[in-house]
Short mmCIF file of C-alpha atoms in Angstrom, two decimals:
data_model
loop_
_atom_site.label_atom_id
_atom_site.label_comp_id
_atom_site.label_asym_id
_atom_site.label_seq_id
_atom_site.Cartn_x
_atom_site.Cartn_y
_atom_site.Cartn_z
CA MET A 1 7.93 -80.54 -47.49
CA ARG A 2 6.94 -78.20 -50.02
CA HIS A 3 3.62 -76.37 -49.34
CA LYS A 4 1.41 -73.63 -51.18
CA ILE A 5 1.31 -70.19 -49.36
CA GLY A 6 -1.15 -67.67 -50.48
CA ILE A 7 0.10 -64.04 -50.05
CA ILE A 8 -2.42 -61.17 -50.10
CA LEU A 9 -1.19 -57.93 -51.27
CA SER A 10 -2.97 -54.56 -51.26
CA GLY A 11 -1.23 -52.29 -53.56
CA CYS A 12 2.66 -51.61 -53.65
CA GLY A 13 3.82 -48.82 -51.38
CA PHE A 14 3.40 -48.52 -47.65
CA GLN A 15 1.46 -45.11 -47.94
CA ASP A 16 -1.24 -46.62 -49.94
CA GLY A 17 -0.73 -50.28 -50.66
CA SER A 18 1.39 -53.26 -49.19
CA GLU A 19 4.66 -52.12 -47.27
CA ILE A 20 7.08 -53.01 -49.93
CA HIS A 21 9.81 -54.31 -47.32
CA GLU A 22 7.44 -56.62 -45.23
CA SER A 23 6.09 -58.31 -48.42
CA VAL A 24 9.59 -58.89 -49.88
CA LEU A 25 11.30 -60.30 -46.56
CA ALA A 26 8.01 -62.58 -45.97
CA MET A 27 8.70 -63.76 -49.51
CA LEU A 28 12.32 -64.37 -49.12
CA ALA A 29 11.82 -66.37 -45.80
CA LEU A 30 8.79 -68.60 -47.39
CA SER A 31 10.74 -68.99 -50.58
CA GLN A 32 14.09 -70.25 -48.30
CA GLN A 33 11.98 -72.72 -46.74
CA GLY A 34 11.14 -74.00 -50.47
CA HIS A 35 7.35 -73.11 -50.37
CA ASP A 36 5.44 -72.18 -53.61
CA LEU A 37 4.13 -68.72 -53.38
CA ILE A 38 0.41 -67.86 -54.69
CA PHE A 39 -0.06 -63.91 -54.88
CA ALA A 40 -3.69 -62.81 -54.92
CA ALA A 41 -5.15 -59.23 -54.20
CA PRO A 42 -8.66 -57.62 -55.05
CA GLU A 43 -9.24 -56.07 -58.22
CA HIS A 44 -10.55 -52.58 -57.47
CA SER A 45 -9.34 -48.91 -57.22
CA GLN A 46 -7.02 -48.01 -54.33
CA VAL A 47 -8.70 -46.10 -51.54
CA ARG A 48 -6.07 -43.35 -52.32
CA VAL A 49 -2.96 -42.73 -54.27
CA VAL A 50 0.13 -41.10 -52.28
CA ASN A 51 3.19 -39.46 -53.62
CA HIS A 52 5.59 -41.41 -51.52
CA LEU A 53 8.41 -38.49 -52.09
CA SER A 54 6.05 -35.44 -50.86
CA GLY A 55 3.77 -37.72 -48.68
CA GLU A 56 0.72 -35.92 -50.16
CA ARG A 57 -2.11 -37.37 -51.62
CA ALA A 58 -2.23 -37.66 -55.61
CA GLN A 59 -5.69 -36.65 -55.87
CA GLU A 60 -5.79 -36.79 -59.53
CA GLU A 61 -4.52 -40.17 -59.55
CA GLU A 62 -6.35 -43.65 -59.79
CA ARG A 63 -4.41 -46.81 -59.07
CA ASN A 64 -5.81 -50.37 -59.26
CA VAL A 65 -4.63 -52.71 -56.09
CA LEU A 66 -4.23 -55.79 -58.30
CA ILE A 67 -2.13 -54.23 -61.07
CA GLU A 68 0.10 -52.41 -58.32
CA SER A 69 0.38 -55.40 -56.57
CA ALA A 70 1.68 -57.22 -59.62
CA ARG A 71 4.79 -54.99 -59.13
CA ILE A 72 5.76 -56.84 -56.00
CA ALA A 73 4.82 -60.08 -57.35
CA ARG A 74 6.54 -59.53 -60.72
CA GLY A 75 3.38 -60.12 -62.40
CA ASP A 76 2.39 -63.41 -61.20
CA ILE A 77 -0.69 -62.83 -59.07
CA GLU A 78 -4.25 -63.16 -59.62
CA GLU A 79 -7.35 -61.81 -58.63
CA ILE A 80 -8.48 -62.76 -55.04
CA SER A 81 -11.74 -64.66 -55.88
CA LEU A 82 -9.88 -67.19 -57.53
CA LEU A 83 -7.71 -68.21 -54.56
CA LYS A 84 -9.65 -70.78 -52.68
CA ALA A 85 -8.77 -72.32 -49.16
CA ASP A 86 -8.32 -75.73 -50.71
CA ASP A 87 -5.82 -74.56 -52.90
CA ILE A 88 -3.19 -73.37 -50.44
CA ASP A 89 -1.85 -74.67 -47.17
CA ALA A 90 -1.44 -71.37 -45.40
CA LEU A 91 -2.21 -67.44 -45.91
CA VAL A 92 0.12 -64.60 -45.10
CA ILE A 93 -1.15 -60.70 -45.21
CA PRO A 94 1.66 -57.99 -45.07
CA GLY A 95 1.01 -54.57 -43.81
CA GLY A 96 1.28 -51.16 -45.23
CA PHE A 97 -1.74 -48.63 -45.37
CA GLY A 98 -3.30 -50.81 -48.00
CA ALA A 99 -3.95 -53.59 -45.50
CA LYS A 100 -6.32 -50.98 -43.41
CA ALA A 101 -8.06 -49.36 -46.45
CA ASN A 102 -7.78 -51.35 -49.67
CA LEU A 103 -8.20 -54.80 -47.69
CA SER A 104 -10.31 -53.50 -45.02
CA THR A 105 -12.11 -50.26 -43.91
CA PHE A 106 -10.02 -50.05 -40.30
CA ALA A 107 -8.24 -46.64 -41.61
CA ARG A 108 -11.61 -45.04 -41.99
CA ASP A 109 -13.64 -46.97 -39.58
CA GLY A 110 -11.86 -48.40 -36.31
CA VAL A 111 -13.59 -50.65 -34.67
CA SER A 112 -16.89 -50.53 -36.76
CA MET A 113 -14.39 -51.70 -39.88
CA GLU A 114 -15.19 -54.20 -42.29
CA VAL A 115 -13.17 -56.83 -44.13
CA GLU A 116 -13.17 -56.84 -48.25
CA PRO A 117 -15.64 -59.86 -48.40
CA LYS A 118 -13.86 -62.16 -50.30
CA LEU A 119 -10.80 -62.02 -48.01
CA GLN A 120 -13.13 -62.50 -45.09
CA ALA A 121 -14.39 -65.67 -46.93
CA LEU A 122 -11.24 -66.83 -47.42
CA ILE A 123 -9.89 -66.05 -44.02
CA LYS A 124 -12.69 -67.95 -42.20
CA SER A 125 -12.49 -70.57 -44.59
CA MET A 126 -8.71 -71.10 -44.03
CA TYR A 127 -9.59 -71.00 -40.09
CA LEU A 128 -12.16 -73.28 -40.13
CA SER A 129 -9.84 -75.91 -42.19
CA LYS A 130 -7.31 -75.54 -39.28
CA LYS A 131 -4.78 -74.06 -41.90
CA PRO A 132 -2.34 -71.29 -40.49
CA ILE A 133 -2.70 -67.53 -41.08
CA ALA A 134 0.11 -64.89 -40.45
CA ALA A 135 -0.19 -61.22 -40.57
CA ILE A 136 2.02 -58.51 -40.10
CA CYS A 137 2.60 -54.96 -38.82
CA ILE A 138 -1.31 -53.45 -39.41
CA ALA A 139 -2.67 -56.20 -40.77
CA PRO A 140 -3.54 -58.34 -37.71
CA VAL A 141 -6.56 -55.73 -37.57
CA ILE A 142 -8.13 -57.70 -40.46
CA LEU A 143 -7.61 -61.09 -38.56
CA ALA A 144 -9.14 -59.31 -35.65
CA LYS A 145 -12.32 -58.46 -37.45
CA ALA A 146 -12.59 -61.57 -39.39
CA LEU A 147 -11.78 -64.12 -36.27
CA GLY A 148 -12.39 -62.08 -33.07
CA GLU A 149 -15.17 -64.35 -32.26
CA PHE A 150 -12.82 -67.03 -31.94
CA GLY A 151 -10.79 -65.25 -29.36
CA ILE A 152 -7.56 -65.18 -30.90
CA GLU A 153 -4.40 -63.86 -29.66
CA ILE A 154 -2.32 -61.22 -31.94
CA THR A 155 -0.03 -58.50 -31.72
CA ILE A 156 0.09 -54.95 -33.78
CA GLY A 157 3.42 -54.12 -31.58
CA ASP A 158 2.94 -51.50 -28.66
CA ASP A 159 0.06 -48.89 -29.52
CA GLN A 160 -2.22 -49.07 -26.74
CA ASP A 161 -4.98 -47.26 -28.56
CA ILE A 162 -5.05 -49.68 -31.66
CA ALA A 163 -4.90 -52.42 -28.95
CA SER A 164 -7.84 -51.38 -27.30
CA THR A 165 -9.61 -51.14 -30.20
CA LEU A 166 -8.94 -54.74 -31.18
CA GLU A 167 -9.71 -56.12 -28.26
CA LYS A 168 -13.16 -54.82 -28.42
CA MET A 169 -13.33 -57.13 -31.36
CA GLY A 170 -12.72 -60.20 -29.14
CA VAL A 171 -9.00 -60.71 -29.59
CA ARG A 172 -6.40 -60.94 -26.81
CA HIS A 173 -3.71 -58.22 -27.75
CA VAL A 174 -0.13 -59.09 -26.70
CA LYS A 175 2.73 -56.76 -26.77
CA CYS A 176 5.78 -57.54 -29.09
CA SER A 177 8.80 -56.18 -30.43
CA ALA A 178 9.60 -55.97 -34.12
CA ASP A 179 12.54 -58.87 -33.56
CA ARG A 180 9.75 -61.17 -32.52
CA CYS A 181 6.58 -62.67 -33.41
CA VAL A 182 3.46 -63.73 -31.31
CA VAL A 183 2.15 -67.47 -32.18
CA ASP A 184 -1.22 -68.47 -31.25
CA HIS A 185 -0.86 -72.08 -31.46
CA LYS A 186 -4.14 -73.03 -30.74
CA HIS A 187 -5.66 -70.73 -33.30
CA LYS A 188 -2.65 -71.07 -35.68
CA ILE A 189 -2.33 -67.40 -35.83
CA ILE A 190 0.98 -65.78 -36.21
CA THR A 191 1.79 -61.90 -36.12
CA THR A 192 4.65 -59.63 -35.89
CA PRO A 193 4.61 -55.79 -35.31
CA ALA A 194 7.32 -54.91 -38.30
CA TYR A 195 7.07 -51.10 -38.77
CA MET A 196 4.41 -50.60 -36.21
CA ILE A 197 7.41 -50.36 -34.36
CA GLY A 198 10.70 -51.28 -36.39
CA LYS A 199 12.69 -48.09 -37.39
CA ASN A 200 14.39 -49.64 -40.77
CA ILE A 201 14.63 -53.07 -42.39
CA ALA A 202 17.10 -54.80 -40.28
CA ASP A 203 14.90 -53.89 -37.42
CA ILE A 204 12.10 -56.02 -38.94
CA TYR A 205 13.88 -58.57 -40.69
CA PRO A 206 13.96 -60.99 -37.50
CA GLY A 207 10.61 -60.66 -36.52
CA ILE A 208 9.11 -61.22 -40.08
CA THR A 209 11.64 -64.16 -40.78
CA GLN A 210 10.92 -65.84 -37.19
CA ALA A 211 6.95 -65.39 -38.03
CA MET A 212 7.60 -67.25 -41.55
CA LEU A 213 9.55 -70.12 -39.60
CA GLU A 214 6.70 -70.58 -37.18
CA LEU A 215 4.43 -70.69 -39.93
CA GLY A 216 6.50 -73.52 -41.26
CA LYS A 217 6.58 -75.38 -38.06
CA LEU A 218 2.60 -74.87 -38.08
CA LEU A 219 2.43 -76.29 -41.61
CA LYS A 220 4.20 -79.54 -40.08
CA MET A 221 1.54 -80.15 -37.49
CA PRO A 222 -1.41 -82.47 -38.07
CA THR A 223 -4.47 -80.56 -39.03
CA MET B 1 32.48 -49.11 -39.01
CA ARG B 2 29.39 -47.29 -40.10
CA HIS B 3 29.75 -46.06 -43.76
CA LYS B 4 26.79 -44.27 -45.79
CA ILE B 5 26.12 -45.98 -48.95
CA GLY B 6 24.34 -44.38 -51.78
CA ILE B 7 21.69 -46.49 -53.57
CA ILE B 8 20.61 -45.13 -57.11
CA LEU B 9 17.03 -46.27 -57.78
CA SER B 10 15.40 -46.07 -61.07
CA GLY B 11 11.53 -46.41 -60.11
CA CYS B 12 9.52 -48.94 -58.56
CA GLY B 13 8.94 -52.45 -60.51
CA PHE B 14 11.04 -54.60 -62.66
CA GLN B 15 9.20 -53.72 -66.11
CA ASP B 16 9.50 -50.06 -66.03
CA GLY B 17 11.97 -49.15 -62.82
CA SER B 18 13.82 -50.86 -60.29
CA GLU B 19 13.78 -54.27 -59.36
CA ILE B 20 12.01 -54.34 -55.91
CA HIS B 21 13.23 -57.90 -54.69
CA GLU B 22 16.79 -56.67 -55.54
CA SER B 23 16.79 -53.35 -54.18
CA VAL B 24 15.26 -54.63 -50.86
CA LEU B 25 17.44 -57.42 -50.59
CA ALA B 26 20.54 -54.89 -51.09
CA MET B 27 18.98 -52.83 -48.49
CA LEU B 28 18.83 -55.31 -46.15
CA ALA B 29 22.51 -56.73 -46.38
CA LEU B 30 23.69 -53.15 -45.99
CA SER B 31 21.62 -52.44 -43.08
CA GLN B 32 22.31 -55.45 -41.38
CA GLN B 33 26.12 -54.38 -41.58
CA GLY B 34 25.30 -51.09 -39.82
CA HIS B 35 25.66 -48.79 -42.56
CA ASP B 36 23.50 -45.79 -43.29
CA LEU B 37 21.61 -45.72 -46.59
CA ILE B 38 21.49 -42.57 -48.75
CA PHE B 39 18.76 -42.92 -51.59
CA ALA B 40 18.74 -40.96 -55.09
CA ALA B 41 16.79 -41.20 -58.36
CA PRO B 42 17.03 -38.71 -61.21
CA GLU B 43 13.56 -36.47 -61.43
CA HIS B 44 12.22 -37.23 -64.64
CA SER B 45 9.55 -39.41 -66.25
CA GLN B 46 9.87 -42.79 -66.69
CA VAL B 47 10.49 -43.95 -70.43
CA ARG B 48 7.67 -46.03 -70.00
CA VAL B 49 4.72 -47.27 -67.56
CA VAL B 50 4.00 -51.14 -67.52
CA ASN B 51 0.98 -52.72 -66.29
CA HIS B 52 2.72 -55.64 -64.15
CA LEU B 53 -0.36 -57.55 -64.38
CA SER B 54 -0.69 -57.69 -68.04
CA GLY B 55 2.83 -57.14 -69.16
CA GLU B 56 1.42 -54.55 -71.81
CA ARG B 57 2.64 -50.96 -72.05
CA ALA B 58 0.25 -48.51 -70.31
CA GLN B 59 0.38 -45.88 -72.98
CA GLU B 60 -1.54 -43.48 -71.30
CA GLU B 61 0.15 -43.23 -68.08
CA GLU B 62 2.92 -41.06 -66.81
CA ARG B 63 5.18 -41.77 -63.95
CA ASN B 64 8.38 -39.93 -62.29
CA VAL B 65 11.28 -41.73 -61.43
CA LEU B 66 11.93 -39.92 -58.20
CA ILE B 67 8.66 -40.15 -56.96
CA GLU B 68 8.10 -43.87 -58.00
CA SER B 69 11.40 -44.83 -56.36
CA ALA B 70 10.26 -43.18 -52.89
CA ARG B 71 8.07 -46.07 -52.57
CA ILE B 72 10.94 -48.27 -52.11
CA ALA B 73 12.91 -45.94 -50.12
CA ARG B 74 9.73 -45.18 -47.73
CA GLY B 75 9.86 -41.60 -48.64
CA ASP B 76 13.52 -40.90 -47.87
CA ILE B 77 14.83 -39.92 -51.19
CA GLU B 78 16.66 -37.19 -52.86
CA GLU B 79 17.12 -35.66 -56.60
CA ILE B 80 20.69 -37.72 -58.02
CA SER B 81 22.20 -34.03 -58.44
CA LEU B 82 21.80 -33.58 -54.78
CA LEU B 83 24.17 -36.88 -54.21
CA LYS B 84 27.85 -36.02 -54.14
CA ALA B 85 30.74 -38.56 -54.17
CA ASP B 86 32.14 -36.58 -51.09
CA ASP B 87 28.96 -37.53 -49.18
CA ILE B 88 29.07 -41.08 -49.52
CA ASP B 89 31.71 -43.93 -48.84
CA ALA B 90 30.12 -46.42 -51.82
CA LEU B 91 27.42 -46.70 -54.72
CA VAL B 92 24.82 -49.69 -55.29
CA ILE B 93 22.68 -49.70 -58.59
CA PRO B 94 19.79 -52.49 -58.28
CA GLY B 95 18.53 -53.67 -61.41
CA GLY B 96 15.50 -53.90 -63.57
CA PHE B 97 14.16 -52.20 -66.61
CA GLY B 98 14.70 -48.96 -65.09
CA ALA B 99 18.44 -49.21 -65.00
CA LYS B 100 18.68 -49.91 -69.23
CA ALA B 101 16.01 -47.32 -69.51
CA ASN B 102 15.75 -44.58 -66.94
CA LEU B 103 19.17 -44.56 -65.96
CA SER B 104 20.77 -45.20 -69.14
CA THR B 105 19.69 -45.72 -72.78
CA PHE B 106 20.97 -49.20 -73.22
CA ALA B 107 17.59 -50.86 -73.33
CA ARG B 108 17.05 -48.50 -76.77
CA ASP B 109 20.54 -47.92 -77.86
CA GLY B 110 22.67 -50.96 -76.78
CA VAL B 111 26.48 -50.46 -77.66
CA SER B 112 25.84 -46.85 -78.38
CA MET B 113 24.22 -46.34 -74.86
CA GLU B 114 24.47 -43.09 -72.93
CA VAL B 115 24.36 -43.11 -69.06
CA GLU B 116 22.07 -40.33 -67.38
CA PRO B 117 24.74 -37.47 -67.27
CA LYS B 118 24.18 -36.88 -63.24
CA LEU B 119 24.84 -40.44 -62.58
CA GLN B 120 27.64 -40.88 -65.32
CA ALA B 121 29.26 -37.79 -63.28
CA LEU B 122 28.83 -39.49 -59.81
CA ILE B 123 29.97 -42.96 -61.10
CA LYS B 124 33.29 -41.40 -62.43
CA SER B 125 33.65 -39.20 -59.35
CA MET B 126 33.34 -42.28 -56.90
CA TYR B 127 35.86 -44.03 -59.15
CA LEU B 128 38.63 -41.52 -59.09
CA SER B 129 38.13 -41.17 -55.57
CA LYS B 130 38.55 -45.03 -55.33
CA LYS B 131 35.09 -45.86 -53.41
CA PRO B 132 33.61 -49.03 -54.47
CA ILE B 133 30.77 -49.23 -56.42
CA ALA B 134 28.30 -52.28 -56.99
CA ALA B 135 25.67 -53.10 -59.59
CA ILE B 136 23.11 -55.97 -59.63
CA CYS B 137 21.41 -57.68 -62.57
CA ILE B 138 21.66 -55.35 -65.91
CA ALA B 139 22.74 -52.42 -63.91
CA PRO B 140 26.52 -53.45 -64.73
CA VAL B 141 25.74 -52.09 -68.19
CA ILE B 142 25.90 -48.67 -66.77
CA LEU B 143 29.44 -49.29 -65.17
CA ALA B 144 30.33 -50.73 -68.63
CA LYS B 145 29.59 -47.32 -70.27
CA ALA B 146 30.76 -45.20 -67.44
CA LEU B 147 34.28 -47.00 -66.46
CA GLY B 148 34.76 -48.97 -69.55
CA GLU B 149 37.78 -47.24 -70.37
CA PHE B 150 39.51 -48.50 -67.25
CA GLY B 151 39.17 -52.28 -68.22
CA ILE B 152 36.95 -52.99 -65.29
CA GLU B 153 35.78 -56.53 -64.75
CA ILE B 154 31.85 -57.30 -64.23
CA THR B 155 29.29 -59.91 -64.77
CA ILE B 156 25.70 -59.59 -66.13
CA GLY B 157 25.39 -63.47 -65.93
CA ASP B 158 25.72 -65.58 -68.78
CA ASP B 159 23.97 -63.98 -71.70
CA GLN B 160 26.63 -64.20 -74.50
CA ASP B 161 25.10 -61.15 -76.54
CA ILE B 162 24.94 -58.87 -73.71
CA ALA B 163 28.45 -59.82 -72.65
CA SER B 164 29.70 -59.27 -76.26
CA THR B 165 28.13 -55.71 -76.30
CA LEU B 166 29.61 -54.76 -72.97
CA GLU B 167 33.02 -56.17 -74.22
CA LYS B 168 33.15 -53.47 -76.72
CA MET B 169 32.78 -50.79 -74.22
CA GLY B 170 36.29 -52.09 -72.64
CA VAL B 171 34.87 -54.17 -70.02
CA ARG B 172 36.14 -57.96 -69.11
CA HIS B 173 32.93 -60.03 -68.78
CA VAL B 174 33.21 -62.91 -66.23
CA LYS B 175 30.32 -65.66 -66.24
CA CYS B 176 28.64 -65.70 -62.77
CA SER B 177 25.60 -67.78 -61.33
CA ALA B 178 22.81 -65.79 -59.33
CA ASP B 179 24.32 -67.25 -55.96
CA ARG B 180 27.64 -65.74 -56.46
CA CYS B 181 29.02 -62.16 -57.18
CA VAL B 182 32.32 -61.31 -59.17
CA VAL B 183 34.75 -58.66 -57.32
CA ASP B 184 37.19 -56.61 -59.26
CA HIS B 185 39.40 -55.70 -56.73
CA LYS B 186 41.75 -53.33 -58.63
CA HIS B 187 38.94 -51.29 -59.46
CA LYS B 188 36.58 -51.61 -56.44
CA ILE B 189 33.62 -52.88 -58.43
CA ILE B 190 31.42 -55.39 -57.31
CA THR B 191 28.61 -57.14 -59.63
CA THR B 192 26.11 -59.92 -59.38
CA PRO B 193 23.38 -61.35 -62.00
CA ALA B 194 20.54 -61.80 -59.39
CA TYR B 195 17.35 -62.00 -61.67
CA MET B 196 19.55 -62.02 -65.17
CA ILE B 197 19.77 -65.87 -63.92
CA GLY B 198 17.68 -66.48 -60.61
CA LYS B 199 14.04 -67.33 -60.90
CA ASN B 200 12.95 -66.77 -57.44
CA ILE B 201 14.00 -64.38 -54.18
CA ALA B 202 15.69 -67.34 -52.65
CA ASP B 203 17.79 -67.60 -56.03
CA ILE B 204 19.22 -64.06 -55.90
CA TYR B 205 19.55 -63.73 -51.99
CA PRO B 206 22.88 -65.32 -51.70
CA GLY B 207 24.63 -63.38 -54.91
CA ILE B 208 23.27 -60.08 -53.44
CA THR B 209 23.89 -60.85 -49.88
CA GLN B 210 27.75 -61.78 -50.70
CA ALA B 211 28.04 -58.57 -53.15
CA MET B 212 27.11 -56.61 -50.36
CA LEU B 213 29.41 -58.26 -47.80
CA GLU B 214 32.20 -58.09 -50.31
CA LEU B 215 31.68 -53.84 -50.27
CA GLY B 216 31.85 -53.86 -46.72
CA LYS B 217 35.07 -55.68 -46.90
CA LEU B 218 36.04 -53.22 -49.47
CA LEU B 219 35.30 -50.23 -47.46
CA LYS B 220 37.55 -51.29 -44.80
CA MET B 221 40.60 -51.54 -47.28
CA PRO B 222 42.66 -48.19 -47.56
CA THR B 223 41.78 -45.72 -50.19
#
């Protein structure tokens, strides 16, 4: 059955936006299942712009999260406040620095982080509607903050420091390799570490593909 | 057997650089075959910068082809003149507006186009060394110009106007759908139409994957 899947992007490039490979592999797996993809991103300046060749910050440059995300979405993307839980059946958040800086303040604030308010509201609304949510790479930190109070189970791979921080928010952290994913069936939360562990695109493909297939299975369950 | 594959990028985004999905799917198929990927791009300003949300040209913005390409390559990319035919076993060129504007002048000049001189030299050198070359989407126009004199066989899908233009350069054009590729075994040239025809990422996956598998087969043949 065809479902509508919301994908939240945070720019275009792993050092200041959405991780491109993770975003594209999630799109591929969902599109191959026949789902319709609805892209959204917040419309504000990126926290930083990084020259991905030198790895250094481009101090003078300013880029907009929504406009840069449109590169991955091939132009078909909307401002995040337009995306409502009623419009979609599931939500997917790829990783990249943007997930911890443009969609949340985890990069700066750690355990004291905040989630972008419109995204926080969307996640809460999806959760309360019993609709599945998947997060890739570092993006599960967003779910930890937004849904930690419900004791969800997630993975960000095997980084013990980050795992400890997330457990302080109320989640249960499970170690996981890049070729697998963690499915919290009770709360309908799916997470996979991708480039938190994987070294190349072939490493992260199995985990992301499996995560999107598990999302498809959860969509078939009664809400 | 593990081979070294050169991938030529032309920016990051289908309206002013490399088509992101095509680039990532080619990387995936090659990485899954165990090959080492070596990325390269020219270091000059993009011909244009396009706001991918509005589709309009961002007149005031300037971006560098090599620096933007580094987003897709996750930073591991070199200036194109550093990439020699001796260093690699095959060459792959994804599509996007960058292929016809940053790597060649096809977008502006049509049949009178020129190929970026360093890329022209690399392609010629690869061809004369009997090493396979693959091009995706609109990128086969580059091969038409660089290698048309040898009567190569290529596809850019089913656009009759572009096909006629390419035939004036000496190539034989073959119609092809997005889920297939055209293999010119004699000249070791592989092309697939991807987003010249495909509507979404699931449409273009089979053709690009098949093209990269055919590239792998050509690599096993004696030179």
